[in-house]
Amino acid sequence: MSSGKQISVAWYFVLDYVTAALAWFCFYAARANILHDTGAWPVSLRSWLYILIIVPAGWLGLYALAGTYTSLYKKSRIAEFTLAFICSVFGSVILFFVFVWNDPHIGYSYYFVTFLILLALHFCLTFTARYFLLNKVKKQLLSGQVFFNTLMVGSQNNAIKVYSETEKKLHDGGYRYIGFITPENNGKNGIQKLIPKLGTIAELENIIDEHQISQVVLAMEKSEHSLLENIINRLSEKDVEIKIHPDILDILSGSVKTNNILGAPLIDLNTDLMPAWQQPVKRLLDVVCALSGLIVLSPLLLYSIIRLRFSSQGPILYSQERIGYKGKPFTMYKFRSMVSDAEKDGPSLSSDNDPRITKWGKTMRKWRIDELPQLWNILLGDMSLVGPRPERRFYIDQVITRYPYYKYLLKVKPGLTSWGMVQFGYAENIEQIIERSKFDLLYIENISLALDIKIMIHTLRIIFKGKGK
């Protein structure tokens, strides 16, 4: 939970575009001056195309790959300085060899001077704009205009110690302790004099949802460490940051990372399944493929809309609430492949010979055309190209009672296609959902960009053969 109006990361994106365009324009001017060539000024349409579109787009893509466009309230100005400099060096090298290397020879010093001008212009403009924005963010955090709720797990001596060591630092970072929870039958609640008790560990998920918790600090006693693995597994399914006191680093070797030297004396517990550097690459791949797909397949999308309009009565698009990453519901879109009142008697899974499926609907399902509107879900960030197929809460609740491991599929974004869809296809009942989920569990245990690419290749093979099920 946060109080006050947060500054959107979209402003970072806008500032990066403006500074990239301005830096390239200034570089044009400096380059023309050094070469004494007025023709080097950006006067042609092609020059302005590079200034306003091509070069800024390249910089934005590079920053996206570097994982820049995340929440502004979790950024460090020092870390941003380092990241901006590294990206500026890398991008300037590329621009230098693409645009400057073939300039007229006026001495090798020209290359050093132009590269340094390009690097200095881009880095200084970019970081200066970001610095002012991050300063505004920091002022919001320090003044309390924006803050995030923090929950402590623990109640005895260690919890009191962790609270006293971290409360001030977390407060400066925009995090506020709003309460603690304790194991069942814990009679000692010394920390209750400092923050209120919100419940017990058995109520963990409900408390996180009810109080909109953004961060959980684990401060348990050594005698309570047997509960730790269970708590971490449960927290990994919620959209919260997990921090832990470094005294217990020895039992989590290899699972943690340090963060923010000047911050609270806590370590971050990383529950992400995919390596950090691959996450922005996966998201960039999702966006590029989804956008390209919507453009390239627009004739097929238009044809499908026309066929749907004239083949059966009802809406073109079928929207339905599905459960996504870490249990968050979202609206998923498909081309309607059934009659409009297909579920008038309640939720019901389809089968190969389902009479509710229209003639054109069968064709769409065979070639997976009905799934194409989910490219929009991918652009929105609700889904990925590859990930477990999202289900409705109605079915998830039934599956979990018989196969509790299904809940681990919520650790990743749902996908347009999946290992389960490649191996199994559409599920017709709860038993088949369970069987398909076993393949998707294998996916999340082996998740990587390489595996995503393999699954996409096999999905295309199935589509081109018309063997969609």
mmCIF file with all atom_site columns, N, CA and C in Angstrom, residues 269-316:
data_model
loop_
_atom_site.group_PDB
_atom_site.id
_atom_site.type_symbol
_atom_site.label_atom_id
_atom_site.label_alt_id
_atom_site.label_comp_id
_atom_site.label_asym_id
_atom_site.label_entity_id
_atom_site.label_seq_id
_atom_site.pdbx_PDB_ins_code
_atom_site.Cartn_x
_atom_site.Cartn_y
_atom_site.Cartn_z
_atom_site.occupancy
_atom_site.B_iso_or_equiv
_atom_site.pdbx_formal_charge
_atom_site.auth_seq_id
_atom_site.auth_comp_id
_atom_site.auth_asym_id
_atom_site.auth_atom_id
_atom_site.pdbx_PDB_model_num
ATOM 1   N N  . LEU A 1 269 ? 15.747  -11.479 -0.105  1.00 0.00 ? 269 LEU A N  1
ATOM 2   C CA . LEU A 1 269 ? 15.587  -12.875 -0.491  1.00 0.00 ? 269 LEU A CA 1
ATOM 3   C C  . LEU A 1 269 ? 14.993  -12.912 -1.882  1.00 0.00 ? 269 LEU A C  1
ATOM 4   N N  . ASN A 1 270 ? 15.749  -13.397 -2.828  1.00 0.00 ? 270 ASN A N  1
ATOM 5   C CA . ASN A 1 270 ? 15.320  -13.413 -4.225  1.00 0.00 ? 270 ASN A CA 1
ATOM 6   C C  . ASN A 1 270 ? 14.577  -14.704 -4.514  1.00 0.00 ? 270 ASN A C  1
ATOM 7   N N  . THR A 1 271 ? 13.265  -14.598 -4.776  1.00 0.00 ? 271 THR A N  1
ATOM 8   C CA . THR A 1 271 ? 12.465  -15.785 -5.084  1.00 0.00 ? 271 THR A CA 1
ATOM 9   C C  . THR A 1 271 ? 12.153  -15.907 -6.571  1.00 0.00 ? 271 THR A C  1
ATOM 10  N N  . ASP A 1 272 ? 12.776  -15.048 -7.395  1.00 0.00 ? 272 ASP A N  1
ATOM 11  C CA . ASP A 1 272 ? 12.558  -15.143 -8.837  1.00 0.00 ? 272 ASP A CA 1
ATOM 12  C C  . ASP A 1 272 ? 13.171  -16.426 -9.374  1.00 0.00 ? 272 ASP A C  1
ATOM 13  N N  . LEU A 1 273 ? 12.490  -17.046 -10.325 1.00 0.00 ? 273 LEU A N  1
ATOM 14  C CA . LEU A 1 273 ? 12.949  -18.315 -10.878 1.00 0.00 ? 273 LEU A CA 1
ATOM 15  C C  . LEU A 1 273 ? 13.926  -18.122 -12.028 1.00 0.00 ? 273 LEU A C  1
ATOM 16  N N  . MET A 1 274 ? 13.825  -17.000 -12.723 1.00 0.00 ? 274 MET A N  1
ATOM 17  C CA . MET A 1 274 ? 14.678  -16.729 -13.886 1.00 0.00 ? 274 MET A CA 1
ATOM 18  C C  . MET A 1 274 ? 15.805  -15.789 -13.483 1.00 0.00 ? 274 MET A C  1
ATOM 19  N N  . PRO A 1 275 ? 17.030  -15.995 -13.976 1.00 0.00 ? 275 PRO A N  1
ATOM 20  C CA . PRO A 1 275 ? 18.138  -15.079 -13.673 1.00 0.00 ? 275 PRO A CA 1
ATOM 21  C C  . PRO A 1 275 ? 17.758  -13.637 -13.949 1.00 0.00 ? 275 PRO A C  1
ATOM 22  N N  . ALA A 1 276 ? 18.254  -12.724 -13.111 1.00 0.00 ? 276 ALA A N  1
ATOM 23  C CA . ALA A 1 276 ? 17.854  -11.315 -13.184 1.00 0.00 ? 276 ALA A CA 1
ATOM 24  C C  . ALA A 1 276 ? 18.091  -10.711 -14.565 1.00 0.00 ? 276 ALA A C  1
ATOM 25  N N  . TRP A 1 277 ? 19.223  -11.056 -15.220 1.00 0.00 ? 277 TRP A N  1
ATOM 26  C CA . TRP A 1 277 ? 19.533  -10.434 -16.505 1.00 0.00 ? 277 TRP A CA 1
ATOM 27  C C  . TRP A 1 277 ? 18.601  -10.920 -17.610 1.00 0.00 ? 277 TRP A C  1
ATOM 28  N N  . GLN A 1 278 ? 18.002  -12.126 -17.429 1.00 0.00 ? 278 GLN A N  1
ATOM 29  C CA . GLN A 1 278 ? 17.120  -12.662 -18.467 1.00 0.00 ? 278 GLN A CA 1
ATOM 30  C C  . GLN A 1 278 ? 15.702  -12.085 -18.388 1.00 0.00 ? 278 GLN A C  1
ATOM 31  N N  . GLN A 1 279 ? 15.313  -11.563 -17.231 1.00 0.00 ? 279 GLN A N  1
ATOM 32  C CA . GLN A 1 279 ? 13.944  -11.076 -17.056 1.00 0.00 ? 279 GLN A CA 1
ATOM 33  C C  . GLN A 1 279 ? 13.615  -9.914  -17.988 1.00 0.00 ? 279 GLN A C  1
ATOM 34  N N  . PRO A 1 280 ? 14.439  -8.848  -18.049 1.00 0.00 ? 280 PRO A N  1
ATOM 35  C CA . PRO A 1 280 ? 14.107  -7.772  -18.996 1.00 0.00 ? 280 PRO A CA 1
ATOM 36  C C  . PRO A 1 280 ? 14.191  -8.211  -20.452 1.00 0.00 ? 280 PRO A C  1
ATOM 37  N N  . VAL A 1 281 ? 15.080  -9.175  -20.752 1.00 0.00 ? 281 VAL A N  1
ATOM 38  C CA . VAL A 1 281 ? 15.183  -9.678  -22.121 1.00 0.00 ? 281 VAL A CA 1
ATOM 39  C C  . VAL A 1 281 ? 13.893  -10.421 -22.491 1.00 0.00 ? 281 VAL A C  1
ATOM 40  N N  . LYS A 1 282 ? 13.380  -11.212 -21.557 1.00 0.00 ? 282 LYS A N  1
ATOM 41  C CA . LYS A 1 282 ? 12.126  -11.938 -21.784 1.00 0.00 ? 282 LYS A CA 1
ATOM 42  C C  . LYS A 1 282 ? 10.977  -10.960 -22.015 1.00 0.00 ? 282 LYS A C  1
ATOM 43  N N  . ARG A 1 283 ? 10.931  -9.890  -21.215 1.00 0.00 ? 283 ARG A N  1
ATOM 44  C CA . ARG A 1 283 ? 9.856   -8.899  -21.370 1.00 0.00 ? 283 ARG A CA 1
ATOM 45  C C  . ARG A 1 283 ? 9.978   -8.160  -22.706 1.00 0.00 ? 283 ARG A C  1
ATOM 46  N N  . LEU A 1 284 ? 11.211  -7.809  -23.084 1.00 0.00 ? 284 LEU A N  1
ATOM 47  C CA . LEU A 1 284 ? 11.419  -7.133  -24.361 1.00 0.00 ? 284 LEU A CA 1
ATOM 48  C C  . LEU A 1 284 ? 11.013  -8.046  -25.513 1.00 0.00 ? 284 LEU A C  1
ATOM 49  N N  . LEU A 1 285 ? 11.363  -9.328  -25.409 1.00 0.00 ? 285 LEU A N  1
ATOM 50  C CA . LEU A 1 285 ? 10.982  -10.301 -26.438 1.00 0.00 ? 285 LEU A CA 1
ATOM 51  C C  . LEU A 1 285 ? 9.462   -10.413 -26.519 1.00 0.00 ? 285 LEU A C  1
ATOM 52  N N  . ASP A 1 286 ? 8.801   -10.406 -25.356 1.00 0.00 ? 286 ASP A N  1
ATOM 53  C CA . ASP A 1 286 ? 7.335   -10.452 -25.329 1.00 0.00 ? 286 ASP A CA 1
ATOM 54  C C  . ASP A 1 286 ? 6.735   -9.269  -26.079 1.00 0.00 ? 286 ASP A C  1
ATOM 55  N N  . VAL A 1 287 ? 7.217   -8.068  -25.760 1.00 0.00 ? 287 VAL A N  1
ATOM 56  C CA . VAL A 1 287 ? 6.660   -6.855  -26.347 1.00 0.00 ? 287 VAL A CA 1
ATOM 57  C C  . VAL A 1 287 ? 6.903   -6.810  -27.848 1.00 0.00 ? 287 VAL A C  1
ATOM 58  N N  . VAL A 1 288 ? 8.142   -7.111  -28.264 1.00 0.00 ? 288 VAL A N  1
ATOM 59  C CA . VAL A 1 288 ? 8.488   -7.064  -29.693 1.00 0.00 ? 288 VAL A CA 1
ATOM 60  C C  . VAL A 1 288 ? 7.666   -8.078  -30.480 1.00 0.00 ? 288 VAL A C  1
ATOM 61  N N  . CYS A 1 289 ? 7.574   -9.298  -29.978 1.00 0.00 ? 289 CYS A N  1
ATOM 62  C CA . CYS A 1 289 ? 6.834   -10.346 -30.698 1.00 0.00 ? 289 CYS A CA 1
ATOM 63  C C  . CYS A 1 289 ? 5.335   -10.056 -30.717 1.00 0.00 ? 289 CYS A C  1
ATOM 64  N N  . ALA A 1 290 ? 4.792   -9.572  -29.592 1.00 0.00 ? 290 ALA A N  1
ATOM 65  C CA . ALA A 1 290 ? 3.355   -9.279  -29.533 1.00 0.00 ? 290 ALA A CA 1
ATOM 66  C C  . ALA A 1 290 ? 2.997   -8.137  -30.469 1.00 0.00 ? 290 ALA A C  1
ATOM 67  N N  . LEU A 1 291 ? 3.811   -7.083  -30.446 1.00 0.00 ? 291 LEU A N  1
ATOM 68  C CA . LEU A 1 291 ? 3.554   -5.937  -31.319 1.00 0.00 ? 291 LEU A CA 1
ATOM 69  C C  . LEU A 1 291 ? 3.707   -6.321  -32.786 1.00 0.00 ? 291 LEU A C  1
ATOM 70  N N  . SER A 1 292 ? 4.768   -7.060  -33.085 1.00 0.00 ? 292 SER A N  1
ATOM 71  C CA . SER A 1 292 ? 4.981   -7.521  -34.464 1.00 0.00 ? 292 SER A CA 1
ATOM 72  C C  . SER A 1 292 ? 3.846   -8.431  -34.914 1.00 0.00 ? 292 SER A C  1
ATOM 73  N N  . GLY A 1 293 ? 3.405   -9.306  -33.998 1.00 0.00 ? 293 GLY A N  1
ATOM 74  C CA . GLY A 1 293 ? 2.322   -10.224 -34.333 1.00 0.00 ? 293 GLY A CA 1
ATOM 75  C C  . GLY A 1 293 ? 1.029   -9.502  -34.646 1.00 0.00 ? 293 GLY A C  1
ATOM 76  N N  . LEU A 1 294 ? 0.704   -8.477  -33.851 1.00 0.00 ? 294 LEU A N  1
ATOM 77  C CA . LEU A 1 294 ? -0.520  -7.718  -34.101 1.00 0.00 ? 294 LEU A CA 1
ATOM 78  C C  . LEU A 1 294 ? -0.465  -6.998  -35.440 1.00 0.00 ? 294 LEU A C  1
ATOM 79  N N  . ILE A 1 295 ? 0.720   -6.535  -35.817 1.00 0.00 ? 295 ILE A N  1
ATOM 80  C CA . ILE A 1 295 ? 0.867   -5.817  -37.091 1.00 0.00 ? 295 ILE A CA 1
ATOM 81  C C  . ILE A 1 295 ? 0.858   -6.790  -38.273 1.00 0.00 ? 295 ILE A C  1
ATOM 82  N N  . VAL A 1 296 ? 1.719   -7.808  -38.201 1.00 0.00 ? 296 VAL A N  1
ATOM 83  C CA . VAL A 1 296 ? 1.854   -8.752  -39.313 1.00 0.00 ? 296 VAL A CA 1
ATOM 84  C C  . VAL A 1 296 ? 0.568   -9.561  -39.518 1.00 0.00 ? 296 VAL A C  1
ATOM 85  N N  . LEU A 1 297 ? -0.081  -9.940  -38.414 1.00 0.00 ? 297 LEU A N  1
ATOM 86  C CA . LEU A 1 297 ? -1.274  -10.776 -38.508 1.00 0.00 ? 297 LEU A CA 1
ATOM 87  C C  . LEU A 1 297 ? -2.565  -9.971  -38.582 1.00 0.00 ? 297 LEU A C  1
ATOM 88  N N  . SER A 1 298 ? -2.470  -8.651  -38.750 1.00 0.00 ? 298 SER A N  1
ATOM 89  C CA . SER A 1 298 ? -3.670  -7.812  -38.795 1.00 0.00 ? 298 SER A CA 1
ATOM 90  C C  . SER A 1 298 ? -4.658  -8.251  -39.880 1.00 0.00 ? 298 SER A C  1
ATOM 91  N N  . PRO A 1 299 ? -4.195  -8.680  -41.084 1.00 0.00 ? 299 PRO A N  1
ATOM 92  C CA . PRO A 1 299 ? -5.174  -9.174  -42.071 1.00 0.00 ? 299 PRO A CA 1
ATOM 93  C C  . PRO A 1 299 ? -5.928  -10.397 -41.568 1.00 0.00 ? 299 PRO A C  1
ATOM 94  N N  . LEU A 1 300 ? -5.221  -11.319 -40.887 1.00 0.00 ? 300 LEU A N  1
ATOM 95  C CA . LEU A 1 300 ? -5.872  -12.511 -40.343 1.00 0.00 ? 300 LEU A CA 1
ATOM 96  C C  . LEU A 1 300 ? -6.836  -12.130 -39.222 1.00 0.00 ? 300 LEU A C  1
ATOM 97  N N  . LEU A 1 301 ? -6.446  -11.168 -38.393 1.00 0.00 ? 301 LEU A N  1
ATOM 98  C CA . LEU A 1 301 ? -7.315  -10.701 -37.319 1.00 0.00 ? 301 LEU A CA 1
ATOM 99  C C  . LEU A 1 301 ? -8.592  -10.091 -37.898 1.00 0.00 ? 301 LEU A C  1
ATOM 100 N N  . LEU A 1 302 ? -8.442  -9.277  -38.945 1.00 0.00 ? 302 LEU A N  1
ATOM 101 C CA . LEU A 1 302 ? -9.592  -8.644  -39.581 1.00 0.00 ? 302 LEU A CA 1
ATOM 102 C C  . LEU A 1 302 ? -10.494 -9.695  -40.226 1.00 0.00 ? 302 LEU A C  1
ATOM 103 N N  . TYR A 1 303 ? -9.883  -10.668 -40.884 1.00 0.00 ? 303 TYR A N  1
ATOM 104 C CA . TYR A 1 303 ? -10.660 -11.740 -41.513 1.00 0.00 ? 303 TYR A CA 1
ATOM 105 C C  . TYR A 1 303 ? -11.442 -12.528 -40.462 1.00 0.00 ? 303 TYR A C  1
ATOM 106 N N  . SER A 1 304 ? -10.794 -12.811 -39.327 1.00 0.00 ? 304 SER A N  1
ATOM 107 C CA . SER A 1 304 ? -11.455 -13.559 -38.252 1.00 0.00 ? 304 SER A CA 1
ATOM 108 C C  . SER A 1 304 ? -12.628 -12.784 -37.684 1.00 0.00 ? 304 SER A C  1
ATOM 109 N N  . ILE A 1 305 ? -12.473 -11.480 -37.554 1.00 0.00 ? 305 ILE A N  1
ATOM 110 C CA . ILE A 1 305 ? -13.552 -10.623 -37.048 1.00 0.00 ? 305 ILE A CA 1
ATOM 111 C C  . ILE A 1 305 ? -14.757 -10.666 -37.997 1.00 0.00 ? 305 ILE A C  1
ATOM 112 N N  . ILE A 1 306 ? -14.475 -10.594 -39.305 1.00 0.00 ? 306 ILE A N  1
ATOM 113 C CA . ILE A 1 306 ? -15.552 -10.623 -40.300 1.00 0.00 ? 306 ILE A CA 1
ATOM 114 C C  . ILE A 1 306 ? -16.259 -11.975 -40.279 1.00 0.00 ? 306 ILE A C  1
ATOM 115 N N  . ARG A 1 307 ? -15.482 -13.048 -40.229 1.00 0.00 ? 307 ARG A N  1
ATOM 116 C CA . ARG A 1 307 ? -16.074 -14.395 -40.183 1.00 0.00 ? 307 ARG A CA 1
ATOM 117 C C  . ARG A 1 307 ? -16.919 -14.576 -38.934 1.00 0.00 ? 307 ARG A C  1
ATOM 118 N N  . LEU A 1 308 ? -16.434 -14.077 -37.811 1.00 0.00 ? 308 LEU A N  1
ATOM 119 C CA . LEU A 1 308 ? -17.195 -14.193 -36.568 1.00 0.00 ? 308 LEU A CA 1
ATOM 120 C C  . LEU A 1 308 ? -18.505 -13.409 -36.651 1.00 0.00 ? 308 LEU A C  1
ATOM 121 N N  . ARG A 1 309 ? -18.434 -12.240 -37.234 1.00 0.00 ? 309 ARG A N  1
ATOM 122 C CA . ARG A 1 309 ? -19.616 -11.394 -37.323 1.00 0.00 ? 309 ARG A CA 1
ATOM 123 C C  . ARG A 1 309 ? -20.723 -12.053 -38.140 1.00 0.00 ? 309 ARG A C  1
ATOM 124 N N  . PHE A 1 310 ? -20.344 -12.749 -39.220 1.00 0.00 ? 310 PHE A N  1
ATOM 125 C CA . PHE A 1 310 ? -21.354 -13.313 -40.114 1.00 0.00 ? 310 PHE A CA 1
ATOM 126 C C  . PHE A 1 310 ? -21.645 -14.796 -39.861 1.00 0.00 ? 310 PHE A C  1
ATOM 127 N N  . SER A 1 311 ? -20.818 -15.465 -39.032 1.00 0.00 ? 311 SER A N  1
ATOM 128 C CA . SER A 1 311 ? -21.016 -16.906 -38.825 1.00 0.00 ? 311 SER A CA 1
ATOM 129 C C  . SER A 1 311 ? -21.897 -17.225 -37.629 1.00 0.00 ? 311 SER A C  1
ATOM 130 N N  . SER A 1 312 ? -21.936 -16.354 -36.633 1.00 0.00 ? 312 SER A N  1
ATOM 131 C CA . SER A 1 312 ? -22.766 -16.632 -35.455 1.00 0.00 ? 312 SER A CA 1
ATOM 132 C C  . SER A 1 312 ? -23.051 -15.338 -34.705 1.00 0.00 ? 312 SER A C  1
ATOM 133 N N  . GLN A 1 313 ? -24.139 -15.357 -33.967 1.00 0.00 ? 313 GLN A N  1
ATOM 134 C CA . GLN A 1 313 ? -24.520 -14.191 -33.199 1.00 0.00 ? 313 GLN A CA 1
ATOM 135 C C  . GLN A 1 313 ? -23.718 -14.117 -31.903 1.00 0.00 ? 313 GLN A C  1
ATOM 136 N N  . GLY A 1 314 ? -23.441 -12.878 -31.461 1.00 0.00 ? 314 GLY A N  1
ATOM 137 C CA . GLY A 1 314 ? -22.715 -12.701 -30.218 1.00 0.00 ? 314 GLY A CA 1
ATOM 138 C C  . GLY A 1 314 ? -21.537 -11.766 -30.394 1.00 0.00 ? 314 GLY A C  1
ATOM 139 N N  . PRO A 1 315 ? -20.844 -11.464 -29.301 1.00 0.00 ? 315 PRO A N  1
ATOM 140 C CA . PRO A 1 315 ? -19.694 -10.546 -29.376 1.00 0.00 ? 315 PRO A CA 1
ATOM 141 C C  . PRO A 1 315 ? -18.526 -11.161 -30.122 1.00 0.00 ? 315 PRO A C  1
ATOM 142 N N  . ILE A 1 316 ? -17.694 -10.305 -30.690 1.00 0.00 ? 316 ILE A N  1
ATOM 143 C CA . ILE A 1 316 ? -16.489 -10.772 -31.396 1.00 0.00 ? 316 ILE A CA 1
ATOM 144 C C  . ILE A 1 316 ? -15.469 -11.300 -30.393 1.00 0.00 ? 316 ILE A C  1
#
